[in-house]
Amino acid sequence: MGTLFLVSTPIGNLGDISGRAAKVLSEVTAILAEDNRVSRTLLAHCGINRASETYHDFNKERVTPRLIERLKAGETMAIITDAGTPGIADPAFNLVRAAIAAGITVTPVPGPAAFCAALVASGLPTDRFVFENFLPHKSGARRRVLESYKNEHRTVILYETPHRIVKVLEEMDEIFGDILVVIGRELTKVYEEFLRGSPKELLAHFKIKPPRGEMVVLFNQRIRDK
Ligand code: SAM
């Protein structure tokens, strides 16, 4: 039986790759990645000159059985994603389930994850938190999820995109009113920034400076001061 390594990779700054992650990537018999173009840059940075195989949302059902056969035959594989930790808002989960069911060893090689980086620097309570991932695309379903957090005392963490953030902040303003929202943007990259304010204040900010880049949105209804 081989081993499946879940290798965390940088969320922007290539310097965040760990020594262990680079070592595992150079030793495994196969590397599975969401997008070969993205993984090529990282692998080149680690001095690894080989192609990865793709494992993404659109082929995961089809390729999983064959990958499990190869792992059973003794191959060692690393799965990486475009950014951060495999399994957090990306397709690794499928393979992990199938590997565990087949009795294959699944080993994490931990490192960056955007939600964790954003949480610890947000200034919001870190002792108890909820990770909601991406909200639903449809506005009705999205509202229902947001409304379910009305009496939530823990810090809530969402992944968001620049083209939807204005809509979400408008909905948050209607549902929660004057709460403190923190947005961690472009974390570990050159233009990293943390924005703090009520949904209305953040909407005003984005009117002047249109939203760009990758972002994590956090709020905690017990904390009101910036
Ligand atoms: N697996 C990744 C992780 O461990 O965080 C998450 C992948 S998910 C498909 C991509 C989302 O993560 C982005 O839309 C954004 O919300 C968040 N994200 C990833 N990198 C980020 C960064 N450098 N700064 C802020 N948010 C980031």
Coordinates of N, CA and C and ligand atoms in Angstrom, one line a residue:
M1 N 0.8 -1.2 0.0 CA 0.0 0.0 0.0 C 0.9 1.3 0.0
G2 N 0.5 2.2 -0.8 CA 1.2 3.5 -0.9 C 0.7 4.4 0.1
T3 N 1.1 5.7 0.0 CA 0.6 6.7 1.0 C 0.1 7.9 0.1
L4 N -1.0 8.5 0.6 CA -1.5 9.8 0.0 C -1.1 10.9 0.9
F5 N -0.2 11.8 0.4 CA 0.2 13.0 1.2 C -0.7 14.2 0.8
L6 N -1.3 14.9 1.8 CA -2.0 16.1 1.5 C -1.0 17.3 1.7
V7 N -0.5 17.8 0.7 CA 0.6 18.8 0.9 C 0.1 20.3 0.7
S8 N 0.2 21.0 1.8 CA -0.2 22.4 1.7 C 0.9 23.2 1.0
T9 N 0.4 24.2 0.2 CA 1.4 25.0 -0.6 C 1.0 26.5 -0.3
P10 N 1.9 27.4 -0.7 CA 1.6 28.8 -0.4 C 0.3 29.4 -1.0
I11 N -0.2 30.4 -0.3 CA -1.4 31.1 -0.8 C -1.1 32.4 -1.6
G12 N 0.2 32.5 -1.9 CA 0.6 33.7 -2.7 C 2.1 33.9 -2.6
N13 N 2.7 33.7 -1.4 CA 4.1 34.0 -1.3 C 4.8 32.6 -1.3
L14 N 5.6 32.4 -2.4 CA 6.2 31.1 -2.6 C 7.2 30.7 -1.4
G15 N 7.7 31.8 -0.7 CA 8.6 31.5 0.4 C 7.9 30.8 1.5
D16 N 6.6 30.6 1.5 CA 5.8 29.9 2.5 C 5.8 28.4 2.3
I17 N 6.4 27.9 1.3 CA 6.5 26.4 1.1 C 7.4 25.9 2.2
S18 N 7.0 24.8 2.9 CA 7.8 24.3 4.0 C 8.9 23.3 3.4
G19 N 9.9 23.1 4.2 CA 11.0 22.2 3.8 C 10.4 20.8 3.6
R20 N 9.5 20.4 4.5 CA 9.0 19.1 4.5 C 8.1 18.9 3.2
A21 N 7.3 20.0 2.9 CA 6.5 19.9 1.7 C 7.3 19.7 0.5
A22 N 8.4 20.5 0.4 CA 9.3 20.4 -0.8 C 9.9 19.0 -0.9
K23 N 10.3 18.5 0.3 CA 10.9 17.1 0.3 C 9.9 16.1 -0.2
V24 N 8.7 16.1 0.4 CA 7.7 15.1 0.0 C 7.4 15.2 -1.5
L25 N 7.2 16.5 -2.0 CA 6.9 16.6 -3.4 C 8.0 16.1 -4.3
S26 N 9.3 16.1 -3.8 CA 10.4 15.6 -4.7 C 10.5 14.1 -4.6
E27 N 9.9 13.5 -3.5 CA 10.1 12.1 -3.3 C 9.0 11.2 -3.8
V28 N 7.7 11.7 -3.9 CA 6.6 10.9 -4.3 C 6.7 10.4 -5.7
T29 N 5.9 9.4 -6.0 CA 5.9 8.9 -7.4 C 5.0 9.7 -8.3
A30 N 4.0 10.3 -7.7 CA 3.1 11.1 -8.6 C 2.6 12.3 -7.8
I31 N 2.4 13.5 -8.5 CA 1.9 14.7 -7.9 C 0.5 15.0 -8.6
L32 N -0.5 15.1 -7.8 CA -1.8 15.5 -8.4 C -2.1 17.0 -8.1
A33 N -2.5 17.7 -9.1 CA -2.7 19.1 -8.9 C -4.0 19.6 -9.6
E34 N -4.5 20.7 -9.1 CA -5.8 21.2 -9.7 C -5.5 21.7 -11.1
D35 N -4.4 22.5 -11.3 CA -4.1 23.1 -12.5 C -2.5 23.0 -12.8
N36 N -2.2 22.3 -13.8 CA -0.8 22.1 -14.1 C 0.1 23.3 -14.3
R37 N -0.6 24.4 -14.8 CA 0.2 25.6 -15.0 C 0.6 26.3 -13.7
V38 N -0.4 26.2 -12.7 CA -0.1 26.8 -11.4 C 1.0 25.9 -10.7
S39 N 0.8 24.6 -10.8 CA 1.7 23.7 -10.0 C 3.1 23.8 -10.6
R40 N 3.2 24.1 -11.9 CA 4.6 24.1 -12.5 C 5.4 25.2 -11.9
T41 N 4.8 26.4 -11.6 CA 5.6 27.5 -11.0 C 6.1 27.1 -9.6
L42 N 5.2 26.4 -8.8 CA 5.6 26.0 -7.5 C 6.7 24.9 -7.6
L43 N 6.5 24.0 -8.4 CA 7.4 22.8 -8.5 C 8.8 23.4 -9.0
A44 N 8.8 24.3 -9.9 CA 10.1 24.9 -10.4 C 10.8 25.6 -9.2
H45 N 10.0 26.3 -8.4 CA 10.5 27.0 -7.2 C 11.2 26.0 -6.3
C46 N 10.6 24.8 -6.2 CA 11.2 23.8 -5.3 C 12.3 23.0 -6.0
G47 N 12.6 23.3 -7.2 CA 13.7 22.6 -8.0 C 13.2 21.3 -8.5
I48 N 11.9 21.1 -8.6 CA 11.3 19.8 -9.1 C 10.9 20.0 -10.5
N49 N 11.5 19.2 -11.4 CA 11.3 19.4 -12.8 C 10.5 18.3 -13.4
R50 N 9.2 18.2 -13.0 CA 8.3 17.1 -13.6 C 6.9 17.6 -13.6
A51 N 6.1 16.9 -14.4 CA 4.7 17.4 -14.6 C 3.9 16.7 -13.5
S52 N 2.8 17.5 -13.2 CA 1.8 16.9 -12.3 C 0.7 16.3 -13.1
E53 N -0.1 15.5 -12.5 CA -1.3 15.0 -13.1 C -2.5 15.8 -12.6
T54 N -3.6 16.0 -13.4 CA -4.6 16.8 -12.9 C -5.7 16.1 -12.1
Y55 N -6.1 16.7 -11.0 CA -7.2 16.2 -10.2 C -8.0 17.4 -9.8
H56 N -9.2 17.6 -10.5 CA -10.0 18.7 -10.2 C -11.5 18.4 -10.2
D57 N -12.3 19.3 -9.9 CA -13.8 19.1 -9.8 C -14.4 18.4 -11.0
F58 N -13.8 18.6 -12.2 CA -14.5 18.0 -13.4 C -14.0 16.6 -13.7
N59 N -12.9 16.2 -13.1 CA -12.5 14.8 -13.4 C -12.4 13.9 -12.2
K60 N -12.7 14.5 -11.0 CA -12.4 13.7 -9.8 C -13.2 12.4 -9.7
E61 N -14.4 12.4 -10.1 CA -15.2 11.1 -10.1 C -14.6 10.1 -11.0
R62 N -14.2 10.5 -12.2 CA -13.7 9.6 -13.2 C -12.3 9.0 -12.8
V63 N -11.4 9.8 -12.3 CA -10.0 9.3 -12.1 C -9.8 8.7 -10.7
T64 N -10.7 9.0 -9.7 CA -10.4 8.5 -8.4 C -10.2 6.9 -8.3
P65 N -11.1 6.1 -9.0 CA -10.9 4.6 -8.9 C -9.5 4.2 -9.3
R66 N -9.0 4.8 -10.4 CA -7.7 4.4 -11.0 C -6.6 4.8 -10.0
L67 N -6.7 6.0 -9.4 CA -5.7 6.5 -8.5 C -5.6 5.6 -7.3
I68 N -6.8 5.2 -6.8 CA -6.8 4.2 -5.7 C -6.1 2.9 -6.0
E69 N -6.3 2.4 -7.2 CA -5.6 1.2 -7.7 C -4.1 1.4 -7.6
R70 N -3.7 2.5 -8.1 CA -2.2 2.8 -8.1 C -1.7 2.9 -6.7
L71 N -2.4 3.6 -5.8 CA -2.0 3.7 -4.4 C -1.9 2.3 -3.8
K72 N -2.9 1.5 -4.1 CA -2.9 0.1 -3.6 C -1.7 -0.7 -4.1
A73 N -1.3 -0.4 -5.3 CA -0.1 -1.1 -5.9 C 1.2 -0.5 -5.3
G74 N 1.1 0.4 -4.4 CA 2.4 0.9 -3.8 C 2.9 2.3 -4.2
E75 N 2.2 3.0 -5.1 CA 2.6 4.3 -5.4 C 2.4 5.3 -4.2
T76 N 3.3 6.3 -4.1 CA 3.1 7.3 -3.1 C 2.7 8.6 -3.9
M77 N 1.7 9.2 -3.4 CA 1.2 10.4 -4.2 C 1.0 11.6 -3.3
A78 N 1.3 12.8 -3.9 CA 1.0 14.0 -3.1 C -0.1 14.7 -3.9
I79 N -1.1 15.2 -3.1 CA -2.1 16.1 -3.8 C -1.9 17.5 -3.3
I80 N -1.8 18.4 -4.3 CA -1.7 19.8 -4.0 C -2.9 20.6 -4.6
T81 N -3.1 21.8 -4.2 CA -4.2 22.6 -4.9 C -3.5 23.9 -5.5
D82 N -4.4 24.7 -6.1 CA -3.8 26.0 -6.6 C -3.2 26.8 -5.5
A83 N -3.8 26.7 -4.3 CA -3.3 27.5 -3.2 C -3.7 26.9 -1.9
G84 N -2.8 26.9 -0.9 CA -3.2 26.5 0.4 C -3.3 25.0 0.7
T85 N -4.3 24.7 1.5 CA -4.4 23.3 2.0 C -5.4 22.5 1.2
P86 N -5.0 21.4 0.7 CA -5.9 20.5 -0.1 C -7.0 20.1 0.8
G87 N -8.2 20.1 0.2 CA -9.4 19.7 1.0 C -10.1 20.9 1.6
I88 N -9.5 22.1 1.7 CA -10.2 23.3 2.1 C -10.7 24.0 0.9
A89 N -12.0 23.9 0.6 CA -12.6 24.6 -0.5 C -12.0 24.1 -1.9
D90 N -11.6 22.9 -2.0 CA -11.1 22.3 -3.2 C -11.3 20.8 -3.2
P91 N -11.0 20.2 -4.4 CA -11.5 18.8 -4.6 C -10.8 17.6 -3.8
A92 N -9.8 17.9 -3.0 CA -9.1 16.7 -2.4 C -10.0 15.8 -1.6
F93 N -11.0 16.3 -1.0 CA -11.9 15.6 -0.1 C -12.3 14.2 -0.7
N94 N -12.7 14.2 -2.0 CA -13.1 13.0 -2.6 C -12.1 11.9 -2.6
L95 N -10.9 12.3 -2.9 CA -9.8 11.3 -2.9 C -9.5 10.8 -1.5
V96 N -9.5 11.7 -0.5 CA -9.2 11.4 0.9 C -10.2 10.3 1.3
R97 N -11.5 10.5 1.1 CA -12.6 9.6 1.5 C -12.3 8.2 0.8
A98 N -12.0 8.2 -0.5 CA -11.8 7.0 -1.2 C -10.5 6.2 -0.7
A99 N -9.5 7.0 -0.4 CA -8.2 6.4 0.1 C -8.5 5.8 1.5
I100 N -9.2 6.5 2.4 CA -9.4 5.9 3.7 C -10.3 4.6 3.6
A101 N -11.3 4.7 2.7 CA -12.1 3.5 2.5 C -11.3 2.3 2.0
A102 N -10.2 2.6 1.2 CA -9.4 1.5 0.7 C -8.3 1.1 1.6
G103 N -8.2 1.7 2.8 CA -7.2 1.3 3.8 C -5.8 1.9 3.5
I104 N -5.8 3.0 2.7 CA -4.5 3.6 2.3 C -4.2 4.7 3.4
T105 N -2.9 4.8 3.7 CA -2.5 5.8 4.7 C -2.7 7.2 4.1
V106 N -3.3 8.1 4.8 CA -3.5 9.5 4.4 C -2.7 10.4 5.4
T107 N -1.8 11.1 4.9 CA -0.9 11.9 5.8 C -0.9 13.4 5.4
P108 N -1.2 14.3 6.4 CA -1.1 15.7 6.1 C 0.3 16.2 6.2
V109 N 0.6 17.1 5.2 CA 1.9 17.9 5.3 C 1.4 19.4 5.5
P110 N 1.1 19.8 6.7 CA 0.4 21.1 6.9 C 1.2 22.3 6.5
G111 N 0.4 23.4 6.3 CA 1.0 24.7 5.9 C -0.1 25.7 5.8
P112 N 0.1 26.6 4.8 CA -0.9 27.7 4.7 C -2.3 27.3 4.4
A113 N -3.2 28.1 5.0 CA -4.6 28.0 4.6 C -5.2 29.4 4.7
A114 N -5.9 29.9 3.7 CA -6.2 31.3 3.7 C -7.1 31.7 5.0
F115 N -8.0 30.8 5.3 CA -9.0 31.1 6.4 C -8.2 31.3 7.7
C116 N -7.2 30.5 7.9 CA -6.4 30.5 9.2 C -5.5 31.7 9.2
A117 N -4.9 32.1 8.1 CA -4.0 33.3 8.1 C -4.9 34.5 8.3
A118 N -6.1 34.5 7.7 CA -7.0 35.7 7.9 C -7.5 35.8 9.3
L119 N -7.8 34.7 9.9 CA -8.4 34.7 11.2 C -7.4 35.2 12.3
V120 N -6.2 34.7 12.2 CA -5.2 35.0 13.3 C -4.8 36.5 13.2
A121 N -4.9 37.1 12.1 CA -4.5 38.5 11.9 C -5.7 39.4 12.0
S122 N -6.9 38.9 12.0 CA -8.1 39.7 11.9 C -8.4 40.6 13.1
G123 N -7.9 40.1 14.3 CA -8.2 40.8 15.5 C -9.5 40.4 16.1
L124 N -10.2 39.5 15.4 CA -11.5 38.9 15.9 C -11.1 37.7 16.8
P125 N -12.0 37.3 17.7 CA -11.7 36.2 18.6 C -11.4 34.9 17.8
T126 N -10.3 34.2 18.2 CA -9.9 33.0 17.5 C -10.2 31.8 18.3
D127 N -10.8 31.9 19.5 CA -11.0 30.8 20.3 C -12.1 29.8 19.8
R128 N -13.1 30.4 19.2 CA -14.1 29.6 18.6 C -14.5 30.3 17.3
F129 N -14.6 29.5 16.2 CA -14.9 30.1 14.9 C -15.6 29.0 14.1
V130 N -16.3 29.6 13.0 CA -17.1 28.7 12.1 C -16.5 29.0 10.7
F131 N -16.2 28.0 9.9 CA -15.7 28.3 8.6 C -16.9 27.9 7.6
E132 N -17.4 28.9 7.0 CA -18.6 28.7 6.1 C -18.2 28.4 4.6
N133 N -16.9 28.6 4.3 CA -16.5 28.4 2.9 C -17.2 29.4 2.0
F134 N -17.4 29.1 0.7 CA -18.1 30.1 -0.2 C -19.6 30.0 0.1
L135 N -20.2 31.2 0.1 CA -21.7 31.2 0.3 C -22.3 30.7 -1.0
P136 N -23.6 30.3 -1.0 CA -24.3 29.9 -2.2 C -24.3 31.0 -3.3
H137 N -24.4 30.6 -4.5 CA -24.4 31.6 -5.6 C -25.8 32.3 -5.7
K138 N -26.8 31.6 -5.4 CA -28.2 32.2 -5.6 C -28.5 33.1 -4.3
S139 N -29.0 34.2 -4.6 CA -29.2 35.2 -3.5 C -30.1 34.7 -2.4
G140 N -31.2 33.9 -2.8 CA -32.1 33.4 -1.7 C -31.4 32.5 -0.8
A141 N -30.7 31.6 -1.4 CA -30.0 30.6 -0.5 C -28.9 31.3 0.3
R142 N -28.2 32.3 -0.3 CA -27.1 33.0 0.4 C -27.7 33.7 1.6
R143 N -28.8 34.4 1.4 CA -29.5 35.1 2.5 C -29.8 34.1 3.6
R144 N -30.3 33.0 3.3 CA -30.7 32.0 4.3 C -29.5 31.6 5.1
V145 N -28.4 31.4 4.5 CA -27.2 31.0 5.2 C -26.8 32.1 6.1
L146 N -26.7 33.4 5.6 CA -26.3 34.5 6.4 C -27.3 34.7 7.6
E147 N -28.6 34.5 7.3 CA -29.6 34.7 8.4 C -29.4 33.6 9.5
S148 N -28.9 32.5 9.1 CA -28.7 31.4 10.1 C -27.6 31.8 11.1
Y149 N -26.8 32.8 10.8 CA -25.8 33.3 11.7 C -26.2 34.5 12.6
K150 N -27.5 34.8 12.6 CA -27.9 36.0 13.3 C -27.6 36.0 14.8
N151 N -27.7 34.8 15.4 CA -27.4 34.7 16.8 C -26.1 34.0 17.1
E152 N -25.2 34.1 16.1 CA -23.9 33.3 16.2 C -23.0 34.2 17.1
H153 N -22.4 33.6 18.1 CA -21.4 34.3 18.9 C -19.9 34.0 18.5
R154 N -19.8 33.0 17.7 CA -18.4 32.7 17.2 C -18.0 33.5 16.0
T155 N -16.7 33.6 15.8 CA -16.3 34.3 14.6 C -16.6 33.5 13.3
V156 N -17.2 34.1 12.3 CA -17.7 33.4 11.1 C -16.7 33.8 10.0
I157 N -16.2 32.8 9.3 CA -15.2 33.0 8.2 C -15.8 32.6 6.9
L158 N -15.8 33.4 5.9 CA -16.3 33.1 4.5 C -15.2 33.3 3.5
Y159 N -15.2 32.6 2.4 CA -14.4 32.9 1.3 C -15.2 33.6 0.3
E160 N -14.7 34.7 -0.3 CA -15.5 35.5 -1.2 C -14.7 35.9 -2.5
T161 N -15.4 36.3 -3.5 CA -14.7 36.8 -4.7 C -14.9 38.3 -4.9
P162 N -14.0 38.9 -5.6 CA -14.2 40.4 -5.8 C -15.4 40.8 -6.5
H163 N -15.9 39.9 -7.4 CA -17.1 40.3 -8.2 C -18.4 40.1 -7.4
R164 N -18.3 39.5 -6.2 CA -19.6 39.3 -5.5 C -19.6 40.0 -4.1
I165 N -18.4 40.5 -3.7 CA -18.3 41.0 -2.4 C -19.3 42.1 -2.1
V166 N -19.6 43.0 -3.1 CA -20.5 44.1 -2.9 C -21.9 43.6 -2.6
K167 N -22.3 42.7 -3.3 CA -23.6 42.0 -3.1 C -23.7 41.5 -1.7
V168 N -22.7 40.7 -1.3 CA -22.7 40.1 0.0 C -22.7 41.1 1.1
L169 N -21.9 42.2 1.0 CA -21.9 43.2 2.0 C -23.2 43.9 2.1
E170 N -23.9 44.1 1.0 CA -25.3 44.7 1.0 C -26.2 43.8 1.8
E171 N -26.1 42.5 1.5 CA -27.0 41.6 2.3 C -26.6 41.6 3.7
M172 N -25.3 41.6 4.1 CA -24.9 41.6 5.5 C -25.4 42.9 6.2
D173 N -25.4 44.0 5.5 CA -25.9 45.3 6.1 C -27.4 45.1 6.4
E174 N -28.1 44.5 5.5 CA -29.6 44.4 5.8 C -29.8 43.4 6.9
I175 N -29.0 42.3 6.9 CA -29.3 41.2 7.9 C -28.7 41.6 9.3
F176 N -27.5 42.1 9.3 CA -26.8 42.2 10.6 C -26.7 43.7 11.1
G177 N -26.9 44.6 10.2 CA -26.7 46.1 10.5 C -25.3 46.4 10.8
D178 N -25.0 47.2 11.9 CA -23.7 47.8 12.1 C -22.7 46.9 12.8
I179 N -22.4 45.7 12.2 CA -21.4 44.9 12.9 C -20.0 45.1 12.3
L180 N -19.0 44.6 13.0 CA -17.6 44.8 12.5 C -17.3 43.6 11.5
V181 N -16.9 44.0 10.3 CA -16.5 43.0 9.3 C -15.0 43.2 9.0
V182 N -14.3 42.1 8.9 CA -12.9 42.3 8.6 C -12.7 41.5 7.2
I183 N -12.0 42.2 6.3 CA -11.7 41.5 5.0 C -10.1 41.4 4.9
G184 N -9.7 40.2 4.8 CA -8.2 39.9 4.6 C -8.0 39.7 3.1
R185 N -7.3 40.6 2.5 CA -7.2 40.6 1.0 C -5.8 40.3 0.5
E186 N -5.6 39.5 -0.5 CA -4.3 39.2 -1.1 C -3.3 38.9 0.0
L187 N -3.7 38.0 0.9 CA -2.8 37.6 2.0 C -1.5 37.0 1.5
T188 N -0.4 37.4 2.2 CA 1.0 37.0 1.9 C 1.5 37.6 0.6
K189 N 0.7 38.3 -0.1 CA 1.2 38.9 -1.4 C 1.6 40.3 -1.2
V190 N 2.1 41.0 -2.3 CA 2.6 42.3 -2.3 C 1.5 43.3 -1.7
Y191 N 0.3 43.2 -2.2 CA -0.7 44.1 -1.8 C -1.6 43.6 -0.7
E192 N -1.1 42.8 0.2 CA -1.9 42.3 1.3 C -2.4 43.5 2.1
E193 N -3.7 43.3 2.5 CA -4.3 44.4 3.4 C -5.4 43.8 4.2
F194 N -5.7 44.4 5.3 CA -6.8 44.1 6.1 C -7.7 45.3 6.2
L195 N -9.0 45.1 5.8 CA -10.0 46.2 5.8 C -10.9 45.9 7.0
R196 N -11.2 47.0 7.8 CA -12.1 46.8 8.9 C -13.1 47.8 9.0
G197 N -14.4 47.4 9.1 CA -15.5 48.4 9.2 C -16.8 47.7 9.2
S198 N -17.9 48.5 9.3 CA -19.2 48.0 9.1 C -19.5 47.6 7.7
P199 N -20.5 46.9 7.3 CA -20.8 46.6 5.9 C -20.9 47.9 5.1
K200 N -21.6 48.9 5.7 CA -21.8 50.2 5.0 C -20.4 50.9 4.7
E201 N -19.5 50.9 5.8 CA -18.2 51.5 5.6 C -17.4 50.8 4.5
L202 N -17.5 49.5 4.5 CA -16.7 48.7 3.5 C -17.3 48.9 2.1
L203 N -18.6 49.1 2.0 CA -19.3 49.4 0.7 C -18.8 50.7 0.2
A204 N -18.7 51.7 1.1 CA -18.2 53.0 0.7 C -16.8 52.9 0.2
H205 N -16.0 52.1 0.9 CA -14.6 51.9 0.5 C -14.5 51.4 -0.9
F206 N -15.3 50.3 -1.1 CA -15.2 49.7 -2.4 C -15.8 50.5 -3.6
K207 N -16.6 51.5 -3.2 CA -17.1 52.5 -4.2 C -15.9 53.3 -4.8
I208 N -15.0 53.7 -3.8 CA -13.9 54.5 -4.3 C -12.8 53.6 -4.9
K209 N -12.6 52.4 -4.2 CA -11.5 51.5 -4.7 C -12.2 50.2 -5.0
P210 N -12.5 49.9 -6.2 CA -13.3 48.7 -6.5 C -12.5 47.4 -6.1
P211 N -13.3 46.4 -5.6 CA -12.7 45.2 -5.0 C -11.9 44.5 -6.0
R212 N -10.7 44.0 -5.6 CA -9.8 43.2 -6.4 C -9.1 42.1 -5.6
G213 N -8.7 41.1 -6.3 CA -7.9 40.1 -5.6 C -8.7 39.0 -4.8
E214 N -7.9 38.2 -4.1 CA -8.6 37.1 -3.3 C -8.9 37.6 -1.9
M215 N -10.0 37.2 -1.4 CA -10.4 37.7 -0.1 C -11.1 36.7 0.8
V216 N -10.8 37.0 2.1 CA -11.5 36.2 3.2 C -12.3 37.2 4.0
V217 N -13.5 36.9 4.3 CA -14.4 37.8 5.0 C -14.7 37.2 6.4
L218 N -14.6 38.0 7.4 CA -14.8 37.5 8.8 C -15.7 38.5 9.6
F219 N -16.5 38.0 10.4 CA -17.2 38.9 11.3 C -17.5 38.1 12.6
N220 N -17.7 38.9 13.7 CA -18.0 38.4 15.0 C -18.9 39.4 15.6
Q221 N -20.2 39.0 15.9 CA -21.2 40.0 16.3 C -21.0 40.5 17.8
R222 N -20.0 39.9 18.5 CA -19.8 40.4 19.9 C -18.8 41.5 19.9
I223 N -18.0 41.7 18.7 CA -17.0 42.7 18.7 C -17.4 43.8 17.8
R224 N -17.4 45.0 18.3 CA -17.9 46.2 17.5 C -16.8 47.2 17.3
D225 N -15.7 47.2 18.2 CA -14.7 48.2 17.9 C -13.6 47.7 17.0
K226 N -13.2 48.6 16.1 CA -12.1 48.2 15.1 C -10.8 48.0 15.8
Ligands
SAM1 N1 -7.3 25.6 -0.4 C1 -7.3 27.0 -0.1 C2 -7.0 27.3 1.3 O1 -6.4 26.5 2.0 O2 -7.3 28.4 1.8 C3 -8.6 27.7 -0.6 C4 -9.0 27.5 -2.0 S1 -10.5 28.3 -2.5 C5 -10.8 27.6 -4.0 C6 -9.9 29.9 -3.0 C7 -10.4 31.0 -2.0 O3 -9.5 31.1 -0.9 C8 -10.3 32.4 -2.6 O4 -11.5 32.7 -3.3 C9 -10.2 33.3 -1.4 O5 -11.5 33.5 -0.8 C10 -9.3 32.4 -0.5 N2 -7.9 32.7 -0.7 C11 -7.0 32.0 -1.3 N3 -5.8 32.6 -1.3 C12 -6.0 33.8 -0.7 C13 -5.1 34.9 -0.3 N4 -3.8 34.9 -0.7 N5 -5.7 36.0 0.3 C14 -7.0 36.0 0.6 N6 -7.8 35.0 0.4 C15 -7.3 33.9 -0.3

